[in-house]
């Protein structure tokens, strides 16, 4: 797939008025030929869905349960009901702070795609795992266990984000040549698991992307970016979208 995909992950940031102003600015400057999405905290999704014309809107998490007595959770059908297009699943902050396992993640993905949502599955190693030479082992397990039981006919709804944990929010991105090695490995794994269905899946890079380093990643062949810090300002997100458009075909 040669159309790049740039996704803003706001994490637990922004007020409602900031969110709406950001959306207005980004929509007005949205370049042709690139795919863009914003994943705000749950409470802003509906407001952004009402205003968004060019950007997709999504969530940063979803429950592994279908519905019922799960205080504080949000179900996949509810996201669909309020107009969300996608959901990020398995972000390293969810794995680390909320003890999400690959088994939770596969349940979440299954419910999300069943409800017609696109899924962005995040995978990536910690610094210790990288230093121990375990990058491929870790990423393979996250992919295989995370996608276990997810019906192959829904795989067109998938995007993968390779996010080395040590590069997230640190200001120190992975070297593009190292990132693309893992991304090529992920592409090969997807093809191995799902055959041709795995072929068109976009594999993004995430971790300290900024307007002044993103082009290096696009040059080596990433399919786009999952962006935290640099997505919070409309200006810098617009610059990232423009770079994505430049490398799309
Ligand atoms: P960052 O976050 O761009 O702030 O490093 C990326 C992410 O967590 O998705």
Coordinates of N, CA and C and ligand atoms in Angstrom, one line a residue:
X1 N 0.9 -1.2 0.0 CA 0.0 0.0 0.0 C 0.9 1.2 0.0
X2 N 0.7 2.1 -0.9 CA 1.6 3.3 -1.0 C 1.0 4.6 -0.5
X3 N -0.2 4.5 -0.1 CA -0.8 5.8 0.5 C -0.5 5.8 2.0
X4 N 0.2 6.8 2.4 CA 0.7 6.8 3.8 C -0.4 7.2 4.8
X5 N -0.3 6.7 6.0 CA -1.3 6.9 7.0 C -0.7 7.5 8.3
X6 N -1.2 8.6 8.7 CA -0.6 9.4 9.8 C -1.7 9.5 10.9
X7 N -1.3 9.0 12.1 CA -2.4 8.9 13.2 C -1.9 9.7 14.4
X8 N -2.7 10.6 14.9 CA -2.4 11.3 16.1 C -3.0 10.6 17.3
X9 N -2.1 10.3 18.2 CA -2.5 9.6 19.5 C -2.3 10.7 20.6
X10 N -3.4 11.3 21.0 CA -3.3 12.4 21.9 C -3.0 11.9 23.4
X11 N -3.2 10.6 23.6 CA -3.1 10.1 25.0 C -4.0 10.9 25.9
X12 N -3.6 11.2 27.1 CA -4.6 11.8 28.0 C -4.3 13.3 28.1
X13 N -4.5 14.0 26.9 CA -4.2 15.4 26.8 C -5.4 16.1 26.1
X14 N -5.4 17.4 26.1 CA -6.3 18.3 25.4 C -7.6 18.6 26.2
X15 N -8.1 19.8 26.1 CA -9.4 20.1 26.6 C -10.4 20.0 25.4
X16 N -11.7 20.1 25.6 CA -12.6 20.0 24.5 C -12.4 21.2 23.5
X17 N -12.2 22.4 24.1 CA -12.1 23.5 23.2 C -10.8 23.4 22.4
X18 N -9.7 23.0 23.0 CA -8.4 22.8 22.3 C -8.6 21.7 21.2
X19 N -9.4 20.7 21.5 CA -9.6 19.6 20.6 C -10.3 20.1 19.3
X20 N -11.4 20.9 19.6 CA -12.2 21.4 18.4 C -11.4 22.3 17.6
X21 N -10.6 23.2 18.2 CA -9.7 24.1 17.5 C -8.7 23.4 16.6
X22 N -8.1 22.4 17.2 CA -7.1 21.6 16.6 C -7.7 20.9 15.3
X23 N -8.9 20.4 15.5 CA -9.6 19.7 14.4 C -9.8 20.7 13.2
X24 N -10.3 21.9 13.6 CA -10.6 22.9 12.6 C -9.3 23.2 11.8
X25 N -8.2 23.5 12.5 CA -7.0 23.8 11.9 C -6.5 22.7 10.9
X26 N -6.5 21.5 11.4 CA -6.0 20.4 10.6 C -6.9 20.1 9.4
X27 N -8.2 20.2 9.6 CA -9.1 20.0 8.5 C -8.9 21.0 7.4
X28 N -8.7 22.3 7.8 CA -8.6 23.4 6.8 C -7.3 23.2 6.0
X29 N -6.3 22.5 6.6 CA -5.0 22.4 5.9 C -4.7 21.0 5.5
X30 N -5.7 20.2 5.4 CA -5.5 18.7 5.2 C -5.0 18.5 3.7
X31 N -3.8 18.0 3.5 CA -3.4 17.8 2.1 C -4.1 16.7 1.4
X32 N -4.1 16.7 0.1 CA -4.6 15.6 -0.7 C -3.7 14.4 -0.7
X33 N -4.3 13.2 -0.8 CA -3.5 12.0 -1.1 C -2.9 11.3 0.0
X34 N -3.3 11.6 1.3 CA -2.8 10.9 2.4 C -3.9 10.6 3.3
X35 N -3.8 9.5 4.1 CA -4.8 9.2 5.1 C -4.4 9.7 6.5
X36 N -5.3 10.3 7.2 CA -5.0 10.8 8.5 C -6.1 10.4 9.5
X37 N -5.7 10.3 10.8 CA -6.7 10.0 11.8 C -6.3 10.6 13.1
X38 N -7.3 10.9 14.0 CA -7.0 11.4 15.3 C -7.7 10.5 16.4
X39 N -6.9 10.1 17.4 CA -7.4 9.3 18.5 C -7.4 10.1 19.8
X40 N -8.5 10.8 20.1 CA -8.6 11.6 21.3 C -9.0 10.7 22.5
X41 N -9.0 11.2 23.7 CA -9.6 10.5 24.8 C -11.1 10.2 24.5
X42 N -11.7 9.2 25.0 CA -13.0 8.7 24.7 C -14.0 9.9 24.7
X43 N -14.0 10.8 25.7 CA -15.0 11.8 25.9 C -15.1 12.8 24.8
X44 N -14.1 12.9 24.0 CA -14.1 13.9 22.9 C -14.5 13.2 21.5
X45 N -14.6 11.9 21.5 CA -14.8 11.3 20.2 C -16.0 11.8 19.5
X46 N -17.1 11.8 20.2 CA -18.4 12.2 19.5 C -18.3 13.6 18.9
X47 N -17.8 14.5 19.7 CA -17.7 15.9 19.3 C -16.8 16.0 18.0
X48 N -15.7 15.3 18.0 CA -14.8 15.3 16.8 C -15.5 14.6 15.6
X49 N -16.2 13.5 15.8 CA -16.8 12.9 14.7 C -17.8 13.8 14.0
X50 N -18.5 14.6 14.8 CA -19.5 15.5 14.2 C -18.8 16.5 13.3
X51 N -17.6 16.9 13.6 CA -16.9 18.0 12.8 C -16.0 17.5 11.7
X52 N -15.5 16.2 11.9 CA -14.4 15.7 11.0 C -15.0 15.4 9.6
X53 N -14.3 15.8 8.6 CA -14.7 15.5 7.2 C -13.6 14.7 6.5
X54 N -12.4 15.0 6.8 CA -11.2 14.4 6.1 C -10.5 13.4 7.0
X55 N -10.4 13.8 8.3 CA -9.8 12.9 9.3 C -10.7 11.8 9.7
X56 N -10.1 10.6 9.9 CA -10.9 9.6 10.7 C -10.7 9.9 12.1
X57 N -11.7 9.4 12.9 CA -11.6 9.6 14.4 C -11.7 8.2 15.1
X58 N -10.8 8.1 16.1 CA -10.8 6.8 16.7 C -10.5 6.9 18.2
X59 N -10.5 5.7 18.9 CA -10.2 5.6 20.3 C -8.8 5.1 20.6
X60 N -8.4 5.2 21.8 CA -7.0 4.7 22.2 C -7.1 3.4 22.8
X61 N -8.3 2.9 23.1 CA -8.5 1.6 23.8 C -9.9 1.2 23.7
X62 N -10.2 0.0 24.0 CA -11.6 -0.6 24.0 C -11.6 -1.8 25.0
X63 N -12.8 -2.1 25.4 CA -12.9 -3.2 26.4 C -12.7 -4.6 25.6
X64 N -12.2 -5.6 26.4 CA -12.2 -6.9 25.8 C -13.5 -7.6 26.0
X65 N -14.4 -7.0 26.8 CA -15.8 -7.6 27.0 C -16.8 -7.0 26.0
X66 N -17.8 -7.8 25.7 CA -18.8 -7.3 24.7 C -19.6 -6.3 25.3
X67 N -20.2 -6.5 26.5 CA -21.0 -5.5 27.2 C -21.2 -6.0 28.7
X68 N -21.8 -5.2 29.5 CA -22.2 -5.8 30.8 C -21.6 -5.1 32.0
X69 N -21.4 -5.8 33.1 CA -21.0 -5.3 34.4 C -19.5 -5.1 34.4
X70 N -18.9 -4.1 33.7 CA -17.5 -3.9 33.7 C -17.3 -2.4 33.9
X71 N -17.4 -1.9 35.1 CA -17.4 -0.5 35.5 C -16.2 0.2 34.9
X72 N -16.5 1.3 34.2 CA -15.4 2.1 33.7 C -15.0 1.7 32.3
X73 N -15.5 0.7 31.7 CA -15.1 0.2 30.4 C -15.9 0.8 29.3
X74 N -15.4 0.8 28.1 CA -16.2 1.2 26.9 C -16.1 0.1 25.8
X75 N -17.3 -0.3 25.4 CA -17.4 -1.5 24.4 C -17.2 -1.0 23.0
X76 N -16.8 -2.0 22.2 CA -16.5 -1.7 20.7 C -17.8 -1.2 20.1
X77 N -18.9 -1.8 20.4 CA -20.2 -1.4 19.7 C -20.5 0.0 20.0
X78 N -20.1 0.5 21.2 CA -20.4 1.9 21.6 C -19.5 2.8 20.8
X79 N -18.3 2.5 20.6 CA -17.4 3.3 19.7 C -18.0 3.4 18.3
X80 N -18.5 2.3 17.8 CA -19.1 2.3 16.5 C -20.3 3.1 16.5
X81 N -21.1 3.0 17.5 CA -22.4 3.7 17.7 C -22.2 5.3 17.6
X82 N -21.1 5.8 18.2 CA -20.9 7.2 18.2 C -20.1 7.7 17.0
X83 N -19.8 6.7 16.1 CA -19.2 7.1 14.8 C -17.7 7.0 14.7
X84 N -17.1 6.3 15.7 CA -15.6 6.1 15.6 C -15.3 5.2 14.4
X85 N -14.2 5.5 13.8 CA -13.7 4.7 12.6 C -12.7 3.6 13.0
X86 N -11.9 3.9 14.1 CA -10.8 3.0 14.4 C -10.5 3.0 15.9
X87 N -9.7 2.1 16.3 CA -9.2 2.0 17.7 C -7.8 1.5 17.7
X88 N -7.0 2.2 18.6 CA -5.6 1.7 18.8 C -5.7 0.6 19.9
X89 N -5.0 -0.5 19.6 CA -5.1 -1.6 20.6 C -3.7 -2.1 20.9
X90 N -3.4 -2.3 22.2 CA -2.1 -2.8 22.6 C -1.0 -1.8 22.7
X91 N -1.3 -0.6 22.9 CA -0.3 0.5 23.0 C 0.6 0.1 24.2
X92 N 1.9 0.4 24.2 CA 2.8 -0.1 25.2 C 2.4 0.5 26.6
X93 N 1.8 1.7 26.6 CA 1.4 2.3 27.9 C 0.3 1.5 28.5
X94 N -0.6 0.9 27.6 CA -1.7 0.1 28.1 C -1.0 -1.3 28.6
X95 N -0.1 -1.8 27.9 CA 0.6 -3.0 28.4 C 1.3 -2.8 29.7
X96 N 2.0 -1.6 29.8 CA 2.8 -1.4 31.0 C 2.0 -1.0 32.2
X97 N 1.1 0.1 32.1 CA 0.4 0.6 33.2 C -0.9 -0.1 33.6
X98 N -1.4 -0.8 32.6 CA -2.7 -1.5 32.8 C -2.7 -3.0 32.6
X99 N -1.4 -3.5 32.6 CA -1.2 -4.9 32.5 C -1.9 -5.7 31.4
X100 N -2.0 -5.0 30.2 CA -2.7 -5.7 29.1 C -1.8 -6.8 28.6
X101 N -2.4 -8.0 28.4 CA -1.7 -9.1 27.9 C -2.1 -9.3 26.4
X102 N -1.3 -10.1 25.7 CA -1.6 -10.4 24.3 C -2.9 -11.1 24.2
X103 N -3.3 -11.8 25.2 CA -4.6 -12.5 25.2 C -5.8 -11.5 25.3
X104 N -5.6 -10.5 26.2 CA -6.6 -9.4 26.2 C -6.7 -8.7 24.9
X105 N -5.5 -8.5 24.3 CA -5.4 -7.7 23.0 C -6.1 -8.5 21.9
X106 N -6.0 -9.8 21.9 CA -6.6 -10.6 20.8 C -8.2 -10.5 21.0
X107 N -8.6 -10.5 22.2 CA -10.1 -10.4 22.4 C -10.6 -9.0 22.0
X108 N -9.8 -8.0 22.3 CA -10.2 -6.6 21.9 C -10.2 -6.5 20.4
X109 N -9.2 -7.0 19.7 CA -9.2 -6.9 18.3 C -10.4 -7.6 17.6
X110 N -10.6 -8.8 18.2 CA -11.7 -9.6 17.6 C -13.1 -8.8 17.7
X111 N -13.3 -8.3 18.9 CA -14.5 -7.5 19.1 C -14.6 -6.2 18.2
X112 N -13.4 -5.6 18.1 CA -13.4 -4.3 17.4 C -13.7 -4.6 15.9
X113 N -13.0 -5.6 15.3 CA -13.3 -5.8 13.9 C -14.7 -6.4 13.6
X114 N -15.2 -7.1 14.6 CA -16.6 -7.7 14.5 C -17.6 -6.5 14.5
X115 N -17.2 -5.4 15.1 CA -18.1 -4.3 15.2 C -17.8 -3.2 14.1
X116 N -16.9 -3.7 13.1 CA -16.7 -2.8 12.0 C -15.7 -1.7 12.2
X117 N -14.9 -1.8 13.3 CA -13.8 -0.8 13.5 C -12.5 -1.2 12.9
X118 N -11.8 -0.2 12.4 CA -10.4 -0.5 12.0 C -9.6 -0.6 13.3
X119 N -8.5 -1.4 13.2 CA -7.7 -1.6 14.4 C -6.2 -1.2 14.1
X120 N -5.6 -0.5 15.0 CA -4.2 -0.2 14.9 C -3.5 -1.0 16.0
X121 N -2.9 -2.1 15.7 CA -2.2 -2.9 16.7 C -0.8 -2.5 16.9
X122 N -0.5 -2.1 18.2 CA 0.9 -1.7 18.5 C 1.8 -2.8 19.0
X123 N 2.9 -2.9 18.5 CA 3.9 -3.9 18.9 C 5.3 -3.2 19.1
X124 N 6.1 -3.8 19.9 CA 7.5 -3.2 20.0 C 8.2 -3.6 21.3
X125 N 9.5 -3.6 21.3 CA 10.3 -4.2 22.4 C 10.7 -3.1 23.3
X126 N 11.1 -3.5 24.6 CA 11.7 -2.6 25.5 C 13.2 -2.5 25.3
X127 N 13.9 -1.6 26.0 CA 15.3 -1.5 25.8 C 16.0 -2.7 26.2
X128 N 15.6 -3.3 27.3 CA 16.3 -4.6 27.8 C 16.1 -5.7 26.7
X129 N 14.9 -5.8 26.2 CA 14.7 -6.8 25.2 C 15.6 -6.6 23.9
X130 N 15.7 -5.3 23.5 CA 16.6 -5.0 22.4 C 18.0 -5.4 22.7
X131 N 18.5 -4.9 23.9 CA 19.8 -5.2 24.3 C 20.1 -6.7 24.4
X132 N 19.1 -7.5 24.7 CA 19.2 -8.9 24.8 C 19.1 -9.6 23.4
X133 N 18.9 -8.8 22.4 CA 18.8 -9.4 21.0 C 17.5 -10.1 20.8
X134 N 16.4 -9.6 21.5 CA 15.1 -10.3 21.4 C 14.1 -9.6 20.6
X135 N 14.4 -8.6 19.8 CA 13.4 -7.8 19.1 C 12.5 -8.7 18.3
X136 N 13.0 -9.6 17.5 CA 12.1 -10.3 16.6 C 11.3 -11.3 17.4
X137 N 11.9 -11.9 18.4 CA 11.1 -12.8 19.2 C 9.9 -12.1 19.9
X138 N 10.2 -10.9 20.4 CA 9.1 -10.2 21.1 C 8.0 -9.8 20.2
X139 N 8.4 -9.2 19.0 CA 7.5 -8.7 18.1 C 6.7 -9.9 17.5
X140 N 7.3 -11.0 17.2 CA 6.6 -12.1 16.7 C 5.5 -12.6 17.6
X141 N 5.9 -12.7 18.9 CA 4.9 -13.2 19.9 C 3.7 -12.2 20.0
X142 N 4.1 -10.9 20.0 CA 3.0 -9.9 20.1 C 2.0 -10.0 19.0
X143 N 2.6 -10.2 17.8 CA 1.8 -10.3 16.6 C 1.0 -11.6 16.6
X144 N 1.6 -12.7 16.8 CA 1.0 -14.0 16.7 C -0.1 -14.2 17.8
X145 N 0.3 -13.8 19.0 CA -0.7 -14.0 20.1 C -1.8 -12.9 20.0
X146 N -1.4 -11.7 19.6 CA -2.4 -10.6 19.5 C -3.4 -10.9 18.4
X147 N -3.0 -11.6 17.4 CA -3.9 -11.8 16.2 C -4.5 -13.2 16.3
X148 N -4.2 -13.9 17.3 CA -4.8 -15.3 17.4 C -6.3 -15.2 17.5
X149 N -6.9 -15.9 16.6 CA -8.4 -16.0 16.6 C -9.1 -14.8 15.9
X150 N -8.3 -13.9 15.4 CA -8.9 -12.8 14.6 C -9.2 -13.3 13.2
X151 N -10.5 -13.3 12.8 CA -10.8 -13.9 11.5 C -10.1 -13.3 10.3
X152 N -9.4 -14.1 9.5 CA -8.6 -13.6 8.4 C -9.4 -12.7 7.5
X153 N -10.7 -12.9 7.4 CA -11.5 -12.1 6.4 C -11.6 -10.6 6.9
X154 N -11.2 -10.4 8.2 CA -11.3 -9.0 8.7 C -9.9 -8.3 8.7
X155 N -8.9 -9.0 8.1 CA -7.5 -8.5 8.2 C -7.3 -7.2 7.4
X156 N -8.2 -6.9 6.5 CA -8.1 -5.7 5.7 C -8.4 -4.5 6.6
X157 N -8.9 -4.7 7.8 CA -9.2 -3.7 8.8 C -8.0 -3.4 9.6
X158 N -6.9 -4.1 9.4 CA -5.8 -3.9 10.3 C -4.7 -3.0 9.8
X159 N -4.1 -2.3 10.8 CA -2.8 -1.6 10.6 C -1.9 -2.0 11.8
X160 N -0.7 -2.1 11.5 CA 0.3 -2.4 12.6 C 1.1 -1.2 12.8
X161 N 1.4 -0.9 14.1 CA 2.3 0.2 14.4 C 3.5 -0.4 15.2
X162 N 4.7 -0.3 14.6 CA 5.9 -0.7 15.3 C 6.4 0.4 16.1
X163 N 6.3 0.3 17.4 CA 6.7 1.3 18.4 C 7.7 0.8 19.4
X164 N 9.0 0.9 19.2 CA 9.9 0.5 20.2 C 9.7 1.3 21.5
X165 N 9.5 0.6 22.6 CA 9.0 1.2 23.8 C 10.0 2.3 24.3
X166 N 11.3 2.1 24.1 CA 12.3 3.0 24.5 C 12.3 4.3 23.7
X167 N 11.6 4.3 22.6 CA 11.6 5.5 21.7 C 10.4 6.3 21.9
X168 N 9.4 5.8 22.7 CA 8.1 6.5 22.9 C 8.3 7.6 24.0
X169 N 8.0 8.8 23.5 CA 8.0 10.0 24.4 C 9.3 10.4 25.0
X170 N 10.4 9.8 24.4 CA 11.7 10.1 25.0 C 12.5 11.1 24.2
X171 N 12.0 11.5 23.0 CA 12.7 12.4 22.1 C 13.8 11.7 21.4
X172 N 14.0 10.4 21.6 CA 15.1 9.7 20.9 C 14.4 8.6 20.0
X173 N 14.3 8.9 18.8 CA 13.6 7.9 17.9 C 14.6 6.8 17.6
X174 N 14.0 5.7 17.1 CA 14.8 4.6 16.6 C 15.5 5.1 15.3
X175 N 16.6 4.5 15.0 CA 17.2 4.9 13.7 C 16.4 4.3 12.6
X176 N 16.1 5.1 11.6 CA 15.2 4.7 10.5 C 15.7 3.3 9.9
X177 N 17.0 3.1 9.8 CA 17.4 1.8 9.2 C 17.2 0.7 10.1
X178 N 17.1 0.9 11.5 CA 16.8 -0.2 12.4 C 15.2 -0.4 12.4
X179 N 14.5 0.7 12.3 CA 13.0 0.6 12.3 C 12.6 -0.2 11.1
X180 N 13.1 0.1 9.9 CA 12.6 -0.6 8.7 C 13.0 -2.0 8.7
X181 N 14.1 -2.4 9.4 CA 14.4 -3.8 9.5 C 13.3 -4.6 10.2
X182 N 12.8 -4.0 11.3 CA 11.8 -4.6 12.1 C 10.4 -4.6 11.3
X183 N 10.2 -3.5 10.6 CA 9.0 -3.4 9.8 C 9.0 -4.4 8.7
X184 N 10.1 -4.6 8.1 CA 10.2 -5.7 7.0 C 9.9 -7.1 7.7
X185 N 10.4 -7.3 8.9 CA 10.2 -8.5 9.6 C 8.7 -8.7 9.9
X186 N 8.1 -7.6 10.3 CA 6.6 -7.6 10.6 C 5.8 -8.0 9.3
X187 N 6.2 -7.3 8.2 CA 5.6 -7.6 6.9 C 5.7 -9.1 6.5
X188 N 6.9 -9.6 6.7 CA 7.1 -11.1 6.4 C 6.2 -12.0 7.3
X189 N 6.2 -11.6 8.6 CA 5.4 -12.4 9.5 C 3.9 -12.4 9.2
X190 N 3.4 -11.2 8.8 CA 2.0 -11.0 8.4 C 1.7 -11.9 7.2
X191 N 2.6 -11.9 6.3 CA 2.4 -12.7 5.1 C 2.4 -14.2 5.4
X192 N 3.3 -14.5 6.4 CA 3.4 -15.9 6.8 C 2.1 -16.3 7.5
X193 N 1.5 -15.5 8.3 CA 0.3 -15.8 9.1 C -0.9 -15.8 8.2
X194 N -1.0 -14.8 7.4 CA -2.3 -14.6 6.7 C -2.2 -14.6 5.2
X195 N -1.0 -15.0 4.6 CA -0.9 -15.1 3.2 C -1.1 -13.8 2.5
X196 N -1.9 -13.9 1.4 CA -2.1 -12.6 0.7 C -2.9 -11.6 1.4
X197 N -3.7 -12.0 2.4 CA -4.5 -11.1 3.2 C -3.6 -10.2 4.1
X198 N -2.4 -10.8 4.4 CA -1.4 -10.0 5.2 C -0.6 -9.0 4.3
X199 N -0.7 -9.1 3.0 CA 0.1 -8.3 2.2 C -0.1 -6.8 2.2
X200 N -1.4 -6.4 2.2 CA -1.7 -5.0 2.0 C -1.8 -4.2 3.3
X201 N -1.5 -4.9 4.4 CA -1.6 -4.3 5.8 C -0.4 -3.2 5.9
X202 N -0.8 -2.0 6.3 CA 0.2 -1.0 6.5 C 0.9 -1.2 7.8
X203 N 2.2 -1.0 7.8 CA 3.0 -1.0 9.0 C 3.6 0.3 9.2
X204 N 3.2 1.0 10.3 CA 3.6 2.3 10.6 C 4.8 2.3 11.6
X205 N 5.5 3.4 11.7 CA 6.5 3.5 12.8 C 5.9 4.5 13.8
X206 N 6.3 4.3 15.1 CA 5.9 5.3 16.1 C 7.0 5.4 17.2
X207 N 7.2 6.6 17.7 CA 8.2 6.8 18.8 C 9.1 8.0 18.5
X208 N 8.7 9.1 19.1 CA 9.4 10.4 19.0 C 9.5 10.9 17.5
X209 N 8.4 10.6 16.7 CA 8.3 11.2 15.4 C 8.1 12.7 15.6
X210 N 8.8 13.5 14.7 CA 8.7 14.9 14.7 C 8.8 15.4 13.2
X211 N 8.3 16.6 13.0 CA 8.4 17.1 11.6 C 9.8 17.0 11.0
X212 N 10.8 17.2 11.9 CA 12.2 17.3 11.3 C 12.9 15.9 11.3
X213 N 12.2 14.8 11.7 CA 12.8 13.5 11.5 C 12.0 12.5 10.7
X214 N 10.7 12.9 10.5 CA 9.8 11.9 9.9 C 10.1 11.6 8.4
X215 N 10.7 12.5 7.7 CA 11.0 12.3 6.3 C 12.0 11.1 6.2
X216 N 13.0 11.0 7.2 CA 13.9 9.9 7.1 C 13.3 8.6 7.2
X217 N 12.2 8.5 8.0 CA 11.4 7.2 8.1 C 10.7 6.9 6.8
X218 N 10.1 8.0 6.2 CA 9.3 7.8 4.9 C 10.3 7.3 3.8
X219 N 11.5 7.9 3.8 CA 12.5 7.6 2.8 C 12.8 6.1 2.8
X220 N 12.9 5.5 4.0 CA 13.3 4.1 4.1 C 12.1 3.1 3.9
X221 N 10.9 3.7 3.8 CA 9.7 2.9 3.3 C 8.7 2.5 4.4
X222 N 8.6 3.3 5.5 CA 7.5 3.0 6.4 C 6.2 3.5 5.8
X223 N 5.1 2.9 6.2 CA 3.8 3.2 5.6 C 3.1 4.3 6.3
X224 N 3.8 5.0 7.3 CA 3.2 6.1 7.9 C 3.7 6.2 9.4
X225 N 2.9 7.0 10.2 CA 3.4 7.1 11.6 C 2.3 7.2 12.6
X226 N 2.6 6.7 13.8 CA 1.7 6.9 14.9 C 2.4 7.9 15.8
X227 N 1.7 9.0 16.1 CA 2.4 10.2 16.6 C 1.8 10.6 17.9
X228 N 2.6 10.7 19.0 CA 2.1 11.2 20.3 C 2.4 12.7 20.4
X229 N 3.5 13.0 21.1 CA 3.8 14.4 21.4 C 3.6 15.4 20.3
X230 N 4.2 15.0 19.1 CA 4.2 16.0 18.0 C 2.8 16.1 17.3
X231 N 1.8 15.3 17.8 CA 0.5 15.4 17.2 C -0.4 16.4 18.0
X232 N 0.1 16.9 19.1 CA -0.7 17.7 20.0 C -0.9 19.2 19.4
X233 N 0.1 19.6 18.7 CA 0.0 20.9 18.0 C -0.5 20.7 16.6
X234 N -1.5 21.4 16.2 CA -2.1 21.3 14.8 C -1.0 21.5 13.8
X235 N -0.2 22.6 14.0 CA 0.9 22.9 13.0 C 1.8 21.7 12.7
X236 N 2.3 21.1 13.8 CA 3.3 20.1 13.6 C 2.6 18.8 13.0
X237 N 1.3 18.6 13.3 CA 0.6 17.4 12.7 C 0.4 17.7 11.2
X238 N 0.1 18.9 10.9 CA -0.2 19.3 9.5 C 1.1 19.1 8.7
X239 N 2.3 19.4 9.3 CA 3.6 19.2 8.6 C 3.8 17.7 8.4
X240 N 3.4 16.9 9.4 CA 3.6 15.5 9.2 C 2.7 14.9 8.1
X241 N 1.4 15.4 8.1 CA 0.5 15.0 7.0 C 1.1 15.4 5.6
X242 N 1.6 16.6 5.5 CA 2.2 17.0 4.2 C 3.3 16.1 3.8
X243 N 4.2 15.7 4.8 CA 5.3 14.8 4.4 C 4.7 13.5 4.0
X244 N 3.7 13.0 4.7 CA 3.1 11.8 4.3 C 2.5 11.8 2.9
X245 N 1.9 13.0 2.5 CA 1.3 13.1 1.2 C 2.4 13.1 0.1
X246 N 3.6 13.7 0.5 CA 4.7 13.8 -0.5 C 5.2 12.4 -0.8
X247 N 5.1 11.5 0.1 CA 5.7 10.2 -0.1 C 4.6 9.1 -0.5
X248 N 3.3 9.6 -0.6 CA 2.2 8.7 -1.0 C 2.2 8.6 -2.6
X249 N 1.7 7.5 -3.0 CA 1.4 7.5 -4.5 C 0.2 6.7 -4.8
Ligands
LIG1 P1 5.5 9.9 20.9 O1 4.4 8.8 21.2 O2 5.4 10.4 19.5 O3 5.2 11.0 21.9 O4 6.9 9.3 21.2 C1 4.1 7.8 20.2 C2 3.1 6.9 20.7 O5 3.1 6.5 21.9 O6 2.2 6.4 20.0

